[in-house]
Amino acid sequence: MSKKLSHLKQVLKTILLFLGILTLLSAVCYYAILRLNPTSIYVGALMMCPALSAFITLKLMKRPISSLSWGLKSLKNLRLSYLIPVAYIMISYILIWVIGFGDVINQETITEWSQELGMEGFSSTIILLTMIVLLSIVGVVKNIGSTLGEEIGWRGFFIYELRKLFSFGTVSIISGLIWAIWHWPIIFLIYKGSGNLLLHITAFTVMIVAISVILAYYTFKSNSLWPAALFHSVHNIFIQKILTPLTITNDRTTFWIDEYGLMLPIITTLFAIYFWRKAKVENL
């Protein structure tokens, strides 16, 4: 019994140490973002905090960094980690466009893309296809450098520690809630002074908890952090760089679009229920 209690204390100590270090490092980055300038370099530093916190925690606990789930035995889960976020994002945005919460295609975005690509004389269709292909391949790979900073900490380390104490579902909910709360200051910055701040925070939190179920599934299924890093990158690129910019907004759009609207939480929750049940059947 004493051995079990000792193990429990060690795990709790590791989790609290990780969260404490993460809070301190993130506070510095949030100060820079909120008080100095919300530039991408500060946001990038923030995204590195979970990985740095995991590394420091491992060092203090005298555990090797190599103990993290770096390996990848099969490409199947990597492929699915690309396709799943594309699926729920496309379903969400198609519903937004069909119902009338937004419309396509935003010609201002096409114009910006044509200038960025140096393709001003080309047709809108060619510009659209070229940018989508580049973003979905080059953009995703490039963005993994940032998402890896989060996923080394969240999925490569944190959920494995939680798994020593809790079931799959509890791990998904706890990690998702903490991950969401970690993002809240950014939402305050974006929607400060807006009457819809509570709505956007709630929508984002539900979405994050939902995708945390899917991310936990693919992490434990593959015993690797790489599917989560790819999944996270695809999620960011397809929402932030492709489908939101292509959507023509109206007076209802803000309530439904992007990571802070209602559509993605609804669709990702349906996906999460499926993966929760799948994890239960597979004893993850």
PDB file of C-alpha atoms in Angstrom:
ATOM      1  CA  MET A   1       0.000   0.000   0.000  1.00  0.00           C
ATOM      2  CA  SER A   2       2.820   2.406   0.906  1.00  0.00           C
ATOM      3  CA  LYS A   3       4.454   1.707  -2.466  1.00  0.00           C
ATOM      4  CA  LYS A   4       1.231   2.577  -4.270  1.00  0.00           C
ATOM      5  CA  LEU A   5       0.853   5.756  -2.226  1.00  0.00           C
ATOM      6  CA  SER A   6       4.438   6.713  -2.964  1.00  0.00           C
ATOM      7  CA  HIS A   7       3.811   6.248  -6.701  1.00  0.00           C
ATOM      8  CA  LEU A   8       0.667   8.371  -6.499  1.00  0.00           C
ATOM      9  CA  LYS A   9       2.550  11.181  -4.745  1.00  0.00           C
ATOM     10  CA  GLN A  10       5.315  11.013  -7.346  1.00  0.00           C
ATOM     11  CA  VAL A  11       2.855  11.294 -10.233  1.00  0.00           C
ATOM     12  CA  LEU A  12       0.973  14.179  -8.594  1.00  0.00           C
ATOM     13  CA  LYS A  13       4.262  15.928  -7.873  1.00  0.00           C
ATOM     14  CA  THR A  14       5.276  15.556 -11.535  1.00  0.00           C
ATOM     15  CA  ILE A  15       1.935  16.899 -12.802  1.00  0.00           C
ATOM     16  CA  LEU A  16       1.914  19.874 -10.425  1.00  0.00           C
ATOM     17  CA  LEU A  17       5.545  20.651 -11.202  1.00  0.00           C
ATOM     18  CA  PHE A  18       4.794  20.651 -14.929  1.00  0.00           C
ATOM     19  CA  LEU A  19       1.752  22.913 -14.489  1.00  0.00           C
ATOM     20  CA  GLY A  20       3.655  25.256 -12.180  1.00  0.00           C
ATOM     21  CA  ILE A  21       6.571  25.662 -14.591  1.00  0.00           C
ATOM     22  CA  LEU A  22       4.130  26.057 -17.488  1.00  0.00           C
ATOM     23  CA  THR A  23       2.287  28.813 -15.619  1.00  0.00           C
ATOM     24  CA  LEU A  24       5.491  30.756 -14.942  1.00  0.00           C
ATOM     25  CA  LEU A  25       6.838  30.481 -18.495  1.00  0.00           C
ATOM     26  CA  SER A  26       3.454  31.253 -20.038  1.00  0.00           C
ATOM     27  CA  ALA A  27       2.973  34.281 -17.792  1.00  0.00           C
ATOM     28  CA  VAL A  28       6.132  35.849 -19.237  1.00  0.00           C
ATOM     29  CA  CYS A  29       4.901  35.245 -22.793  1.00  0.00           C
ATOM     30  CA  TYR A  30       1.410  36.510 -22.025  1.00  0.00           C
ATOM     31  CA  TYR A  31       2.864  39.670 -20.538  1.00  0.00           C
ATOM     32  CA  ALA A  32       4.720  40.258 -23.813  1.00  0.00           C
ATOM     33  CA  ILE A  33       1.612  39.466 -25.889  1.00  0.00           C
ATOM     34  CA  LEU A  34      -0.902  41.458 -23.832  1.00  0.00           C
ATOM     35  CA  ARG A  35       1.213  44.391 -22.665  1.00  0.00           C
ATOM     36  CA  LEU A  36       3.940  44.832 -25.277  1.00  0.00           C
ATOM     37  CA  ASN A  37       2.795  43.650 -28.700  1.00  0.00           C
ATOM     38  CA  PRO A  38       0.807  40.592 -29.861  1.00  0.00           C
ATOM     39  CA  THR A  39       3.350  39.693 -32.522  1.00  0.00           C
ATOM     40  CA  SER A  40       3.801  36.198 -33.924  1.00  0.00           C
ATOM     41  CA  ILE A  41       7.229  35.835 -32.290  1.00  0.00           C
ATOM     42  CA  TYR A  42       5.704  36.185 -28.803  1.00  0.00           C
ATOM     43  CA  VAL A  43       2.874  33.814 -29.720  1.00  0.00           C
ATOM     44  CA  GLY A  44       5.483  31.369 -31.031  1.00  0.00           C
ATOM     45  CA  ALA A  45       7.340  31.621 -27.721  1.00  0.00           C
ATOM     46  CA  LEU A  46       4.091  30.881 -25.891  1.00  0.00           C
ATOM     47  CA  MET A  47       3.538  27.766 -28.012  1.00  0.00           C
ATOM     48  CA  MET A  48       6.991  26.512 -26.973  1.00  0.00           C
ATOM     49  CA  CYS A  49       6.149  26.736 -23.265  1.00  0.00           C
ATOM     50  CA  PRO A  50       4.504  23.281 -22.899  1.00  0.00           C
ATOM     51  CA  ALA A  51       7.531  21.566 -24.458  1.00  0.00           C
ATOM     52  CA  LEU A  52      10.009  23.543 -22.342  1.00  0.00           C
ATOM     53  CA  SER A  53       7.959  22.827 -19.231  1.00  0.00           C
ATOM     54  CA  ALA A  54       7.990  19.106 -20.008  1.00  0.00           C
ATOM     55  CA  PHE A  55      11.764  19.135 -20.566  1.00  0.00           C
ATOM     56  CA  ILE A  56      12.428  21.021 -17.316  1.00  0.00           C
ATOM     57  CA  THR A  57      10.072  18.762 -15.371  1.00  0.00           C
ATOM     58  CA  LEU A  58      11.775  15.642 -16.711  1.00  0.00           C
ATOM     59  CA  LYS A  59      15.162  17.089 -15.800  1.00  0.00           C
ATOM     60  CA  LEU A  60      14.068  17.920 -12.249  1.00  0.00           C
ATOM     61  CA  MET A  61      12.481  14.478 -11.853  1.00  0.00           C
ATOM     62  CA  LYS A  62      15.695  12.881 -13.168  1.00  0.00           C
ATOM     63  CA  ARG A  63      13.946  11.295 -16.141  1.00  0.00           C
ATOM     64  CA  PRO A  64      15.381  11.325 -19.684  1.00  0.00           C
ATOM     65  CA  ILE A  65      13.805  13.381 -22.465  1.00  0.00           C
ATOM     66  CA  SER A  66      14.064  10.224 -24.554  1.00  0.00           C
ATOM     67  CA  SER A  67      11.280   8.774 -22.365  1.00  0.00           C
ATOM     68  CA  LEU A  68       8.751  10.902 -24.276  1.00  0.00           C
ATOM     69  CA  SER A  69       6.757   9.220 -27.039  1.00  0.00           C
ATOM     70  CA  TRP A  70       9.045  10.229 -29.927  1.00  0.00           C
ATOM     71  CA  GLY A  71       8.677   7.053 -32.001  1.00  0.00           C
ATOM     72  CA  LEU A  72       6.219   6.309 -34.790  1.00  0.00           C
ATOM     73  CA  LYS A  73       5.749   2.707 -35.856  1.00  0.00           C
ATOM     74  CA  SER A  74       2.984   3.173 -38.441  1.00  0.00           C
ATOM     75  CA  LEU A  75       2.009   5.925 -40.886  1.00  0.00           C
ATOM     76  CA  LYS A  76      -1.684   4.987 -40.727  1.00  0.00           C
ATOM     77  CA  ASN A  77      -2.401   7.081 -37.637  1.00  0.00           C
ATOM     78  CA  LEU A  78      -0.389   9.942 -39.119  1.00  0.00           C
ATOM     79  CA  ARG A  79      -2.542   9.881 -42.274  1.00  0.00           C
ATOM     80  CA  LEU A  80      -5.737   9.800 -40.233  1.00  0.00           C
ATOM     81  CA  SER A  81      -4.482  12.660 -38.073  1.00  0.00           C
ATOM     82  CA  TYR A  82      -4.347  14.732 -41.249  1.00  0.00           C
ATOM     83  CA  LEU A  83      -7.705  13.641 -42.617  1.00  0.00           C
ATOM     84  CA  ILE A  84      -9.821  13.862 -39.433  1.00  0.00           C
ATOM     85  CA  PRO A  85      -9.377  17.615 -38.830  1.00  0.00           C
ATOM     86  CA  VAL A  86      -9.918  18.293 -42.550  1.00  0.00           C
ATOM     87  CA  ALA A  87     -13.178  16.335 -42.297  1.00  0.00           C
ATOM     88  CA  TYR A  88     -14.690  18.129 -39.290  1.00  0.00           C
ATOM     89  CA  ILE A  89     -13.512  21.546 -40.505  1.00  0.00           C
ATOM     90  CA  MET A  90     -14.962  21.038 -44.007  1.00  0.00           C
ATOM     91  CA  ILE A  91     -18.281  19.790 -42.589  1.00  0.00           C
ATOM     92  CA  SER A  92     -18.454  22.825 -40.282  1.00  0.00           C
ATOM     93  CA  TYR A  93     -17.737  25.389 -42.982  1.00  0.00           C
ATOM     94  CA  ILE A  94     -19.974  23.789 -45.590  1.00  0.00           C
ATOM     95  CA  LEU A  95     -22.830  23.965 -43.073  1.00  0.00           C
ATOM     96  CA  ILE A  96     -21.968  27.608 -42.340  1.00  0.00           C
ATOM     97  CA  TRP A  97     -22.111  28.452 -46.047  1.00  0.00           C
ATOM     98  CA  VAL A  98     -25.243  26.405 -46.798  1.00  0.00           C
ATOM     99  CA  ILE A  99     -27.228  27.728 -43.818  1.00  0.00           C
ATOM    100  CA  GLY A 100     -26.162  31.296 -44.608  1.00  0.00           C
ATOM    101  CA  PHE A 101     -23.958  32.150 -41.635  1.00  0.00           C
ATOM    102  CA  GLY A 102     -21.327  33.117 -44.206  1.00  0.00           C
ATOM    103  CA  ASP A 103     -20.708  32.819 -47.909  1.00  0.00           C
ATOM    104  CA  VAL A 104     -17.895  31.998 -50.359  1.00  0.00           C
ATOM    105  CA  ILE A 105     -15.627  33.021 -52.016  1.00  0.00           C
ATOM    106  CA  ASN A 106     -14.146  36.172 -50.481  1.00  0.00           C
ATOM    107  CA  GLN A 107     -12.593  38.002 -53.444  1.00  0.00           C
ATOM    108  CA  GLU A 108     -10.479  40.179 -51.139  1.00  0.00           C
ATOM    109  CA  THR A 109      -8.716  37.034 -49.951  1.00  0.00           C
ATOM    110  CA  ILE A 110      -8.205  35.880 -53.549  1.00  0.00           C
ATOM    111  CA  THR A 111      -6.695  39.284 -54.384  1.00  0.00           C
ATOM    112  CA  GLU A 112      -4.363  39.095 -51.374  1.00  0.00           C
ATOM    113  CA  TRP A 113      -3.346  35.567 -52.336  1.00  0.00           C
ATOM    114  CA  SER A 114      -2.671  36.599 -55.944  1.00  0.00           C
ATOM    115  CA  GLN A 115      -0.327  39.338 -54.713  1.00  0.00           C
ATOM    116  CA  GLU A 116       1.370  37.003 -52.248  1.00  0.00           C
ATOM    117  CA  LEU A 117       1.907  34.398 -54.968  1.00  0.00           C
ATOM    118  CA  GLY A 118       2.865  36.921 -57.652  1.00  0.00           C
ATOM    119  CA  MET A 119      -0.021  35.628 -59.785  1.00  0.00           C
ATOM    120  CA  GLU A 120      -2.038  38.821 -60.361  1.00  0.00           C
ATOM    121  CA  GLY A 121      -2.750  37.927 -63.985  1.00  0.00           C
ATOM    122  CA  PHE A 122      -4.084  34.432 -63.262  1.00  0.00           C
ATOM    123  CA  SER A 123      -7.707  33.336 -62.873  1.00  0.00           C
ATOM    124  CA  SER A 124      -9.288  33.150 -59.418  1.00  0.00           C
ATOM    125  CA  THR A 125      -9.660  29.388 -59.719  1.00  0.00           C
ATOM    126  CA  ILE A 126      -5.945  28.818 -60.378  1.00  0.00           C
ATOM    127  CA  ILE A 127      -4.981  31.182 -57.539  1.00  0.00           C
ATOM    128  CA  LEU A 128      -7.411  29.438 -55.179  1.00  0.00           C
ATOM    129  CA  LEU A 129      -6.199  25.932 -56.018  1.00  0.00           C
ATOM    130  CA  THR A 130      -2.519  26.927 -55.909  1.00  0.00           C
ATOM    131  CA  MET A 131      -2.760  28.537 -52.479  1.00  0.00           C
ATOM    132  CA  ILE A 132      -4.858  25.736 -50.988  1.00  0.00           C
ATOM    133  CA  VAL A 133      -2.381  23.105 -52.208  1.00  0.00           C
ATOM    134  CA  LEU A 134       0.595  25.097 -50.893  1.00  0.00           C
ATOM    135  CA  LEU A 135      -1.019  25.799 -47.524  1.00  0.00           C
ATOM    136  CA  SER A 136      -2.240  22.225 -47.088  1.00  0.00           C
ATOM    137  CA  ILE A 137       1.262  20.851 -47.707  1.00  0.00           C
ATOM    138  CA  VAL A 138       3.964  23.483 -47.169  1.00  0.00           C
ATOM    139  CA  GLY A 139       1.919  25.480 -44.678  1.00  0.00           C
ATOM    140  CA  VAL A 140       1.091  22.423 -42.590  1.00  0.00           C
ATOM    141  CA  VAL A 141       4.690  21.159 -42.516  1.00  0.00           C
ATOM    142  CA  LYS A 142       6.028  24.612 -41.668  1.00  0.00           C
ATOM    143  CA  ASN A 143       3.464  25.069 -38.893  1.00  0.00           C
ATOM    144  CA  ILE A 144       4.407  21.769 -37.236  1.00  0.00           C
ATOM    145  CA  GLY A 145       7.419  23.604 -35.841  1.00  0.00           C
ATOM    146  CA  SER A 146       5.007  25.633 -33.713  1.00  0.00           C
ATOM    147  CA  THR A 147       2.421  22.968 -32.885  1.00  0.00           C
ATOM    148  CA  LEU A 148       5.177  20.577 -31.846  1.00  0.00           C
ATOM    149  CA  GLY A 149       6.059  23.034 -29.082  1.00  0.00           C
ATOM    150  CA  GLU A 150       2.596  22.492 -27.635  1.00  0.00           C
ATOM    151  CA  GLU A 151       2.174  18.812 -28.396  1.00  0.00           C
ATOM    152  CA  ILE A 152       5.475  17.680 -26.850  1.00  0.00           C
ATOM    153  CA  GLY A 153       4.091  19.069 -23.605  1.00  0.00           C
ATOM    154  CA  TRP A 154       0.374  18.321 -23.830  1.00  0.00           C
ATOM    155  CA  ARG A 155       0.236  14.987 -25.629  1.00  0.00           C
ATOM    156  CA  GLY A 156       3.853  13.812 -25.438  1.00  0.00           C
ATOM    157  CA  PHE A 157       4.085  14.308 -21.670  1.00  0.00           C
ATOM    158  CA  PHE A 158       1.015  15.600 -19.826  1.00  0.00           C
ATOM    159  CA  ILE A 159      -1.633  13.083 -20.883  1.00  0.00           C
ATOM    160  CA  TYR A 160       0.759  10.191 -20.210  1.00  0.00           C
ATOM    161  CA  GLU A 161       1.173  11.422 -16.635  1.00  0.00           C
ATOM    162  CA  LEU A 162      -2.598  11.828 -16.247  1.00  0.00           C
ATOM    163  CA  ARG A 163      -3.084   8.333 -17.666  1.00  0.00           C
ATOM    164  CA  LYS A 164      -1.244   6.917 -14.654  1.00  0.00           C
ATOM    165  CA  LEU A 165      -4.131   8.134 -12.494  1.00  0.00           C
ATOM    166  CA  PHE A 166      -7.251   8.382 -14.645  1.00  0.00           C
ATOM    167  CA  SER A 167      -9.281   6.696 -17.363  1.00  0.00           C
ATOM    168  CA  PHE A 168      -9.133   7.729 -21.034  1.00  0.00           C
ATOM    169  CA  GLY A 169     -12.226   9.915 -20.754  1.00  0.00           C
ATOM    170  CA  THR A 170     -11.063  11.700 -17.625  1.00  0.00           C
ATOM    171  CA  VAL A 171      -7.615  12.258 -19.129  1.00  0.00           C
ATOM    172  CA  SER A 172      -9.222  13.794 -22.227  1.00  0.00           C
ATOM    173  CA  ILE A 173     -11.475  16.131 -20.223  1.00  0.00           C
ATOM    174  CA  ILE A 174      -8.819  17.282 -17.738  1.00  0.00           C
ATOM    175  CA  SER A 175      -6.167  17.854 -20.407  1.00  0.00           C
ATOM    176  CA  GLY A 176      -8.712  19.574 -22.658  1.00  0.00           C
ATOM    177  CA  LEU A 177      -9.934  21.946 -19.952  1.00  0.00           C
ATOM    178  CA  ILE A 178      -6.416  22.915 -18.892  1.00  0.00           C
ATOM    179  CA  TRP A 179      -5.376  23.342 -22.543  1.00  0.00           C
ATOM    180  CA  ALA A 180      -8.414  25.577 -23.138  1.00  0.00           C
ATOM    181  CA  ILE A 181      -7.839  27.697 -20.018  1.00  0.00           C
ATOM    182  CA  TRP A 182      -4.216  28.156 -21.092  1.00  0.00           C
ATOM    183  CA  HIS A 183      -5.584  29.847 -24.257  1.00  0.00           C
ATOM    184  CA  TRP A 184      -8.116  32.105 -22.515  1.00  0.00           C
ATOM    185  CA  PRO A 185      -5.907  35.228 -22.275  1.00  0.00           C
ATOM    186  CA  ILE A 186      -5.618  35.210 -26.086  1.00  0.00           C
ATOM    187  CA  ILE A 187      -9.411  35.157 -26.402  1.00  0.00           C
ATOM    188  CA  PHE A 188      -9.652  38.063 -23.945  1.00  0.00           C
ATOM    189  CA  LEU A 189      -7.234  39.960 -26.188  1.00  0.00           C
ATOM    190  CA  ILE A 190      -9.213  39.210 -29.359  1.00  0.00           C
ATOM    191  CA  TYR A 191     -12.694  39.896 -27.958  1.00  0.00           C
ATOM    192  CA  LYS A 192     -11.903  42.454 -25.237  1.00  0.00           C
ATOM    193  CA  GLY A 193     -14.830  44.840 -24.962  1.00  0.00           C
ATOM    194  CA  SER A 194     -17.107  42.542 -26.935  1.00  0.00           C
ATOM    195  CA  GLY A 195     -20.481  41.612 -25.514  1.00  0.00           C
ATOM    196  CA  ASN A 196     -19.937  38.100 -26.849  1.00  0.00           C
ATOM    197  CA  LEU A 197     -16.779  37.276 -24.877  1.00  0.00           C
ATOM    198  CA  LEU A 198     -18.449  34.575 -22.764  1.00  0.00           C
ATOM    199  CA  LEU A 199     -19.927  32.932 -25.861  1.00  0.00           C
ATOM    200  CA  HIS A 200     -16.558  32.787 -27.620  1.00  0.00           C
ATOM    201  CA  ILE A 201     -14.733  31.437 -24.558  1.00  0.00           C
ATOM    202  CA  THR A 202     -17.396  28.759 -24.040  1.00  0.00           C
ATOM    203  CA  ALA A 203     -17.412  27.744 -27.718  1.00  0.00           C
ATOM    204  CA  PHE A 204     -13.620  27.538 -27.828  1.00  0.00           C
ATOM    205  CA  THR A 205     -13.457  25.522 -24.608  1.00  0.00           C
ATOM    206  CA  VAL A 206     -16.020  22.980 -25.831  1.00  0.00           C
ATOM    207  CA  MET A 207     -14.137  22.614 -29.130  1.00  0.00           C
ATOM    208  CA  ILE A 208     -10.777  22.172 -27.388  1.00  0.00           C
ATOM    209  CA  VAL A 209     -12.118  19.529 -25.006  1.00  0.00           C
ATOM    210  CA  ALA A 210     -13.699  17.713 -27.955  1.00  0.00           C
ATOM    211  CA  ILE A 211     -10.530  17.608 -30.046  1.00  0.00           C
ATOM    212  CA  SER A 212      -8.566  16.635 -26.920  1.00  0.00           C
ATOM    213  CA  VAL A 213     -10.534  13.366 -26.983  1.00  0.00           C
ATOM    214  CA  ILE A 214      -9.462  12.745 -30.594  1.00  0.00           C
ATOM    215  CA  LEU A 215      -5.865  13.771 -29.920  1.00  0.00           C
ATOM    216  CA  ALA A 216      -5.656  11.517 -26.870  1.00  0.00           C
ATOM    217  CA  TYR A 217      -7.047   8.653 -28.938  1.00  0.00           C
ATOM    218  CA  TYR A 218      -4.434   8.955 -31.687  1.00  0.00           C
ATOM    219  CA  THR A 219      -1.613   9.582 -29.213  1.00  0.00           C
ATOM    220  CA  PHE A 220      -2.361   6.478 -27.155  1.00  0.00           C
ATOM    221  CA  LYS A 221      -3.227   4.443 -30.245  1.00  0.00           C
ATOM    222  CA  SER A 222       0.104   5.215 -31.930  1.00  0.00           C
ATOM    223  CA  ASN A 223       2.095   5.696 -28.696  1.00  0.00           C
ATOM    224  CA  SER A 224       3.545   8.751 -30.429  1.00  0.00           C
ATOM    225  CA  LEU A 225       3.264  12.535 -30.184  1.00  0.00           C
ATOM    226  CA  TRP A 226       3.670  13.040 -33.949  1.00  0.00           C
ATOM    227  CA  PRO A 227       0.033  12.409 -34.960  1.00  0.00           C
ATOM    228  CA  ALA A 228      -1.044  15.098 -32.464  1.00  0.00           C
ATOM    229  CA  ALA A 229       1.509  17.589 -33.822  1.00  0.00           C
ATOM    230  CA  LEU A 230       0.299  17.001 -37.385  1.00  0.00           C
ATOM    231  CA  PHE A 231      -3.383  17.074 -36.378  1.00  0.00           C
ATOM    232  CA  HIS A 232      -2.878  20.374 -34.537  1.00  0.00           C
ATOM    233  CA  SER A 233      -1.067  21.921 -37.501  1.00  0.00           C
ATOM    234  CA  VAL A 234      -3.753  20.852 -39.995  1.00  0.00           C
ATOM    235  CA  HIS A 235      -6.457  22.205 -37.667  1.00  0.00           C
ATOM    236  CA  ASN A 236      -4.747  25.605 -37.466  1.00  0.00           C
ATOM    237  CA  ILE A 237      -3.944  25.948 -41.170  1.00  0.00           C
ATOM    238  CA  PHE A 238      -7.324  24.913 -42.558  1.00  0.00           C
ATOM    239  CA  ILE A 239      -9.259  27.159 -40.179  1.00  0.00           C
ATOM    240  CA  GLN A 240      -7.000  30.180 -39.809  1.00  0.00           C
ATOM    241  CA  LYS A 241      -5.327  30.315 -43.224  1.00  0.00           C
ATOM    242  CA  ILE A 242      -7.836  28.780 -45.640  1.00  0.00           C
ATOM    243  CA  LEU A 243     -11.534  28.537 -44.761  1.00  0.00           C
ATOM    244  CA  THR A 244     -12.025  31.530 -42.462  1.00  0.00           C
ATOM    245  CA  PRO A 245     -10.289  33.916 -44.915  1.00  0.00           C
ATOM    246  CA  LEU A 246     -12.361  32.507 -47.800  1.00  0.00           C
ATOM    247  CA  THR A 247     -15.655  33.123 -45.985  1.00  0.00           C
ATOM    248  CA  ILE A 248     -17.642  36.274 -46.687  1.00  0.00           C
ATOM    249  CA  THR A 249     -19.014  37.468 -43.357  1.00  0.00           C
ATOM    250  CA  ASN A 250     -22.443  38.778 -42.423  1.00  0.00           C
ATOM    251  CA  ASP A 251     -24.075  39.908 -39.174  1.00  0.00           C
ATOM    252  CA  ARG A 252     -24.413  36.286 -37.949  1.00  0.00           C
ATOM    253  CA  THR A 253     -20.987  35.003 -38.946  1.00  0.00           C
ATOM    254  CA  THR A 254     -19.145  35.889 -35.741  1.00  0.00           C
ATOM    255  CA  PHE A 255     -21.444  33.593 -33.741  1.00  0.00           C
ATOM    256  CA  TRP A 256     -20.710  30.556 -35.918  1.00  0.00           C
ATOM    257  CA  ILE A 257     -17.360  30.795 -37.649  1.00  0.00           C
ATOM    258  CA  ASP A 258     -13.782  30.027 -36.658  1.00  0.00           C
ATOM    259  CA  GLU A 259     -12.537  28.443 -33.410  1.00  0.00           C
ATOM    260  CA  TYR A 260     -14.608  30.871 -31.332  1.00  0.00           C
ATOM    261  CA  GLY A 261     -17.974  30.299 -33.011  1.00  0.00           C
ATOM    262  CA  LEU A 262     -20.605  27.619 -32.411  1.00  0.00           C
ATOM    263  CA  MET A 263     -20.328  25.364 -35.463  1.00  0.00           C
ATOM    264  CA  LEU A 264     -16.937  23.768 -34.801  1.00  0.00           C
ATOM    265  CA  PRO A 265     -17.808  22.874 -31.169  1.00  0.00           C
ATOM    266  CA  ILE A 266     -20.976  21.122 -32.359  1.00  0.00           C
ATOM    267  CA  ILE A 267     -19.250  19.090 -35.070  1.00  0.00           C
ATOM    268  CA  THR A 268     -16.106  18.284 -33.048  1.00  0.00           C
ATOM    269  CA  THR A 269     -18.273  17.102 -30.148  1.00  0.00           C
ATOM    270  CA  LEU A 270     -19.958  14.590 -32.466  1.00  0.00           C
ATOM    271  CA  PHE A 271     -16.525  13.390 -33.596  1.00  0.00           C
ATOM    272  CA  ALA A 272     -15.366  13.233 -29.955  1.00  0.00           C
ATOM    273  CA  ILE A 273     -18.293  11.002 -28.965  1.00  0.00           C
ATOM    274  CA  TYR A 274     -17.328   8.576 -31.729  1.00  0.00           C
ATOM    275  CA  PHE A 275     -13.655   8.467 -30.657  1.00  0.00           C
ATOM    276  CA  TRP A 276     -14.569   8.223 -26.958  1.00  0.00           C
ATOM    277  CA  ARG A 277     -16.633   5.109 -27.709  1.00  0.00           C
ATOM    278  CA  LYS A 278     -13.916   3.778 -29.988  1.00  0.00           C
ATOM    279  CA  ALA A 279     -11.314   4.195 -27.241  1.00  0.00           C
ATOM    280  CA  LYS A 280     -13.578   2.360 -24.795  1.00  0.00           C
ATOM    281  CA  VAL A 281     -14.040  -0.575 -27.196  1.00  0.00           C
ATOM    282  CA  GLU A 282     -10.278  -0.717 -27.799  1.00  0.00           C
ATOM    283  CA  ASN A 283      -9.441  -0.405 -24.072  1.00  0.00           C
ATOM    284  CA  LEU A 284      -7.202   2.625 -24.548  1.00  0.00           C
TER     285      LEU A 284
END
